[in-house]
Coordinates of C-alpha atoms in Angstrom, one line a residue:
Chain A
Q713 CA 115.9 88.6 100.2
K714 CA 113.5 86.4 98.3
E715 CA 111.2 88.4 96.1
V716 CA 108.0 87.8 94.3
E717 CA 107.1 90.6 91.9
Q718 CA 103.8 91.6 90.4
N719 CA 102.5 94.6 88.6
S720 CA 100.1 96.3 90.9
G721 CA 97.7 97.2 88.1
P722 CA 94.9 97.9 87.8
L723 CA 94.4 95.5 85.0
S724 CA 91.1 96.2 83.3
V725 CA 89.4 93.6 81.0
P726 CA 85.9 93.5 79.5
E727 CA 83.4 90.9 80.8
G728 CA 83.9 87.6 78.9
A729 CA 87.6 88.2 78.1
I730 CA 90.6 86.4 79.3
A731 CA 92.5 88.1 82.1
S732 CA 96.2 87.3 82.3
L733 CA 98.0 87.9 85.6
N734 CA 101.8 87.5 85.8
C735 CA 104.3 87.1 88.6
T736 CA 108.1 86.6 88.7
Y737 CA 110.2 85.2 91.5
S738 CA 113.9 85.5 92.4
D739 CA 114.4 82.4 94.6
R740 CA 115.3 79.4 92.4
G741 CA 114.8 77.2 95.5
S742 CA 111.0 78.0 95.5
Q743 CA 109.0 75.0 94.6
S744 CA 105.4 75.8 95.3
F745 CA 103.4 78.7 94.0
F746 CA 100.0 79.9 95.0
W747 CA 97.4 82.4 93.7
Y748 CA 95.2 84.0 96.3
R749 CA 92.2 86.2 95.6
Q750 CA 91.5 89.1 97.9
Y751 CA 88.2 91.1 97.7
S752 CA 88.3 94.6 99.0
G753 CA 88.0 94.6 102.8
K754 CA 88.3 90.8 103.0
S755 CA 91.1 88.3 103.6
P756 CA 93.0 86.4 101.0
E757 CA 91.6 83.0 99.9
L758 CA 93.4 80.4 97.9
I759 CA 92.3 79.8 94.3
M760 CA 95.1 77.9 92.7
F761 CA 98.3 76.0 93.7
I762 CA 101.0 74.8 91.3
Y763 CA 104.0 72.8 91.9
S764 CA 105.1 71.4 88.5
N765 CA 106.2 73.1 85.3
G766 CA 103.4 73.5 82.9
D767 CA 99.7 74.3 83.2
K768 CA 97.1 73.4 85.8
E769 CA 93.5 74.0 85.1
D770 CA 90.6 74.4 87.5
G771 CA 87.3 75.6 86.0
R772 CA 87.8 79.0 84.5
F773 CA 91.3 79.3 86.1
T774 CA 94.6 78.1 84.6
A775 CA 97.9 78.5 86.5
Q776 CA 101.1 78.3 84.5
L777 CA 104.6 77.7 85.9
N778 CA 107.9 78.1 84.1
K779 CA 110.8 77.4 86.5
A780 CA 113.5 78.0 83.9
S781 CA 112.2 81.6 83.4
Q782 CA 111.0 81.9 87.0
Y783 CA 107.6 83.1 86.2
V784 CA 104.1 82.1 87.2
S785 CA 100.9 83.2 85.6
L786 CA 97.2 83.0 86.2
L787 CA 94.6 83.0 83.4
I788 CA 91.0 83.7 84.0
R789 CA 88.7 82.7 81.1
D790 CA 85.3 84.2 80.6
S791 CA 86.0 86.9 83.2
Q792 CA 83.1 88.0 85.3
P793 CA 82.5 91.2 87.3
S794 CA 82.7 89.0 90.4
D795 CA 86.3 88.3 89.5
S796 CA 87.2 91.9 90.3
A797 CA 89.6 91.6 93.1
T798 CA 93.3 91.8 94.0
Y799 CA 95.2 88.6 93.0
L800 CA 98.2 87.7 95.2
C801 CA 101.0 85.5 93.9
A802 CA 103.0 83.7 96.5
G803 CA 106.0 81.4 96.3
G804 CA 107.7 79.1 98.8
G805 CA 108.8 75.6 99.6
G806 CA 112.3 74.1 99.2
G807 CA 112.0 73.0 102.8
Y808 CA 110.6 76.2 104.2
Q809 CA 107.3 76.5 106.0
K810 CA 106.6 80.0 104.8
V811 CA 105.9 81.7 101.5
T812 CA 106.7 85.1 100.1
F813 CA 103.8 87.2 98.7
G814 CA 103.8 89.7 95.9
I815 CA 102.1 93.0 96.3
G816 CA 99.1 91.8 94.3
T817 CA 97.6 92.8 91.0
K818 CA 94.2 94.5 91.1
L819 CA 91.9 93.2 88.4
Q820 CA 88.8 95.1 87.2
V821 CA 86.3 93.3 85.0
I822 CA 84.2 95.8 83.2
P823 CA 80.5 94.8 82.5
Chain B
D1495 CA 83.5 75.1 108.5
V1496 CA 87.2 75.9 109.1
K1497 CA 87.9 79.1 110.9
V1498 CA 90.6 81.4 112.0
T1499 CA 89.5 84.1 114.3
Q1500 CA 91.2 87.3 115.5
S1501 CA 90.4 89.1 118.7
S1502 CA 89.5 92.5 117.3
R1503 CA 88.5 93.8 113.9
Y1504 CA 89.5 97.4 114.8
L1505 CA 91.9 98.6 117.4
V1506 CA 93.1 102.1 118.3
K1507 CA 96.1 102.5 120.6
R1508 CA 98.4 105.2 121.7
T1509 CA 102.1 105.4 121.1
G1510 CA 104.1 103.5 123.7
E1511 CA 101.2 101.2 124.7
K1512 CA 101.7 97.4 124.8
V1513 CA 99.4 95.8 122.3
F1514 CA 98.3 92.2 122.1
L1515 CA 96.7 90.7 119.0
E1516 CA 95.2 87.3 119.4
C1517 CA 94.6 84.6 116.8
V1518 CA 92.8 81.3 117.3
Q1519 CA 92.3 78.5 114.7
D1520 CA 90.1 75.4 115.1
M1521 CA 91.7 73.3 112.4
D1522 CA 94.4 71.7 114.5
H1523 CA 97.1 73.3 112.2
E1524 CA 100.7 73.1 113.2
N1525 CA 101.7 76.3 111.3
M1526 CA 100.6 79.8 112.2
F1527 CA 101.6 83.1 110.8
W1528 CA 101.3 86.8 111.4
Y1529 CA 101.4 89.2 108.5
R1530 CA 100.9 92.9 108.1
Q1531 CA 99.4 94.3 104.9
D1532 CA 100.1 97.8 103.7
P1533 CA 99.1 99.5 100.5
G1534 CA 101.9 99.2 97.9
L1535 CA 103.8 96.8 100.1
G1536 CA 101.6 93.8 100.1
L1537 CA 101.6 91.0 102.7
R1538 CA 104.8 90.9 104.7
L1539 CA 105.6 88.1 107.2
I1540 CA 106.3 89.2 110.7
Y1541 CA 106.7 85.9 112.5
F1542 CA 105.6 82.3 112.1
S1543 CA 105.4 79.3 114.3
Y1544 CA 105.5 75.6 113.3
D1545 CA 104.8 74.1 116.7
V1546 CA 103.9 75.0 120.2
K1547 CA 106.5 77.2 121.8
M1548 CA 108.4 77.3 118.4
K1549 CA 108.8 80.5 116.5
E1550 CA 110.8 81.9 113.6
K1551 CA 111.3 85.5 112.5
G1552 CA 109.8 86.5 109.2
D1553 CA 110.9 89.4 107.0
I1554 CA 110.0 92.3 109.4
P1555 CA 110.1 91.1 113.0
E1556 CA 111.5 94.4 114.5
G1557 CA 109.3 95.8 117.1
Y1558 CA 107.2 92.7 117.4
S1559 CA 107.2 89.5 119.5
V1560 CA 105.0 86.4 119.5
S1561 CA 103.8 83.8 121.8
R1562 CA 102.4 80.3 121.2
E1563 CA 101.6 78.5 124.4
K1564 CA 98.8 76.3 122.9
K1565 CA 98.5 74.8 119.4
E1566 CA 95.4 76.7 118.5
R1567 CA 96.5 80.2 119.7
F1568 CA 99.2 82.5 118.3
S1569 CA 99.6 86.0 119.8
L1570 CA 101.4 89.0 118.3
I1571 CA 102.8 91.5 120.8
L1572 CA 103.8 95.1 120.1
E1573 CA 105.9 95.9 123.1
S1574 CA 105.8 99.7 122.6
A1575 CA 103.4 100.6 119.8
S1576 CA 104.6 103.2 117.3
T1577 CA 102.8 105.1 114.6
N1578 CA 104.6 103.2 111.9
Q1579 CA 102.9 100.0 113.1
T1580 CA 99.5 101.3 112.0
S1581 CA 98.5 98.6 109.6
M1582 CA 96.2 95.7 108.8
Y1583 CA 97.3 92.6 110.7
L1584 CA 96.4 89.2 109.3
C1585 CA 96.8 85.9 111.0
A1586 CA 96.9 82.6 109.0
S1587 CA 97.3 78.9 109.7
S1588 CA 98.2 75.9 107.6
S1589 CA 99.3 72.3 108.1
P1590 CA 102.7 71.2 106.9
P1591 CA 104.4 70.5 104.7
L1592 CA 103.7 73.7 102.7
T1593 CA 105.3 72.2 99.5
T1594 CA 102.3 69.9 99.0
G1595 CA 100.0 72.8 98.5
N1596 CA 98.4 73.0 101.9
E1597 CA 96.8 76.4 101.8
Q1598 CA 97.1 79.1 104.4
F1599 CA 93.7 80.0 105.9
F1600 CA 93.5 83.7 106.9
G1601 CA 91.6 85.3 109.7
P1602 CA 89.5 88.4 109.1
G1603 CA 92.2 90.8 110.0
T1604 CA 92.7 93.5 112.7
R1605 CA 93.0 97.1 111.6
L1606 CA 95.3 98.7 114.1
T1607 CA 95.7 102.4 114.4
V1608 CA 98.4 103.8 116.6
L1609 CA 97.9 107.5 117.5

């Protein structure tokens, strides 16, 4: 069973701080990793994708991938109350068409 | 604007009923997925389809079947609904190959309650 593990939280950070969300995966064959954001009562939407070891930055978001240690992280700089949501980590690839999702980490940004 | 639509937002059925959940996408995507989302368990894949009439089991296919007769439409069928199938059901679509980062677009979800 391929697994993607996340701490369910909640993770509380003050407004303006850096939020750090982490994820580990068990399948060494996984090649692609995704971070989805899901607001309460809404569907997930993609915010970051990472394929290569290292960092990938997009605005206030930075995704980090370390394949040797099998972890993925998402950093949110200058956190805003509007960032309060559940963040889902997903991994897949290696020839598969599907991904495996973690349970999601609930982030609360305190004004 | 890309869109994945699901036939119902809320559905209430009785134990033993046959239930159809419909999903339609307008993005000409090859891949379509059905998930269920439960508190503490996250998103779990039930079935997916990578082409018309093609399907593969996901992680929890028991008690479910699917149908994909047309590229834009993917149906989830509960042959005999049970109370443990009460859940939020999410449909998604994407274009292959997944490894290049093509995202999955999700529908709004159907909250199914089985009494």
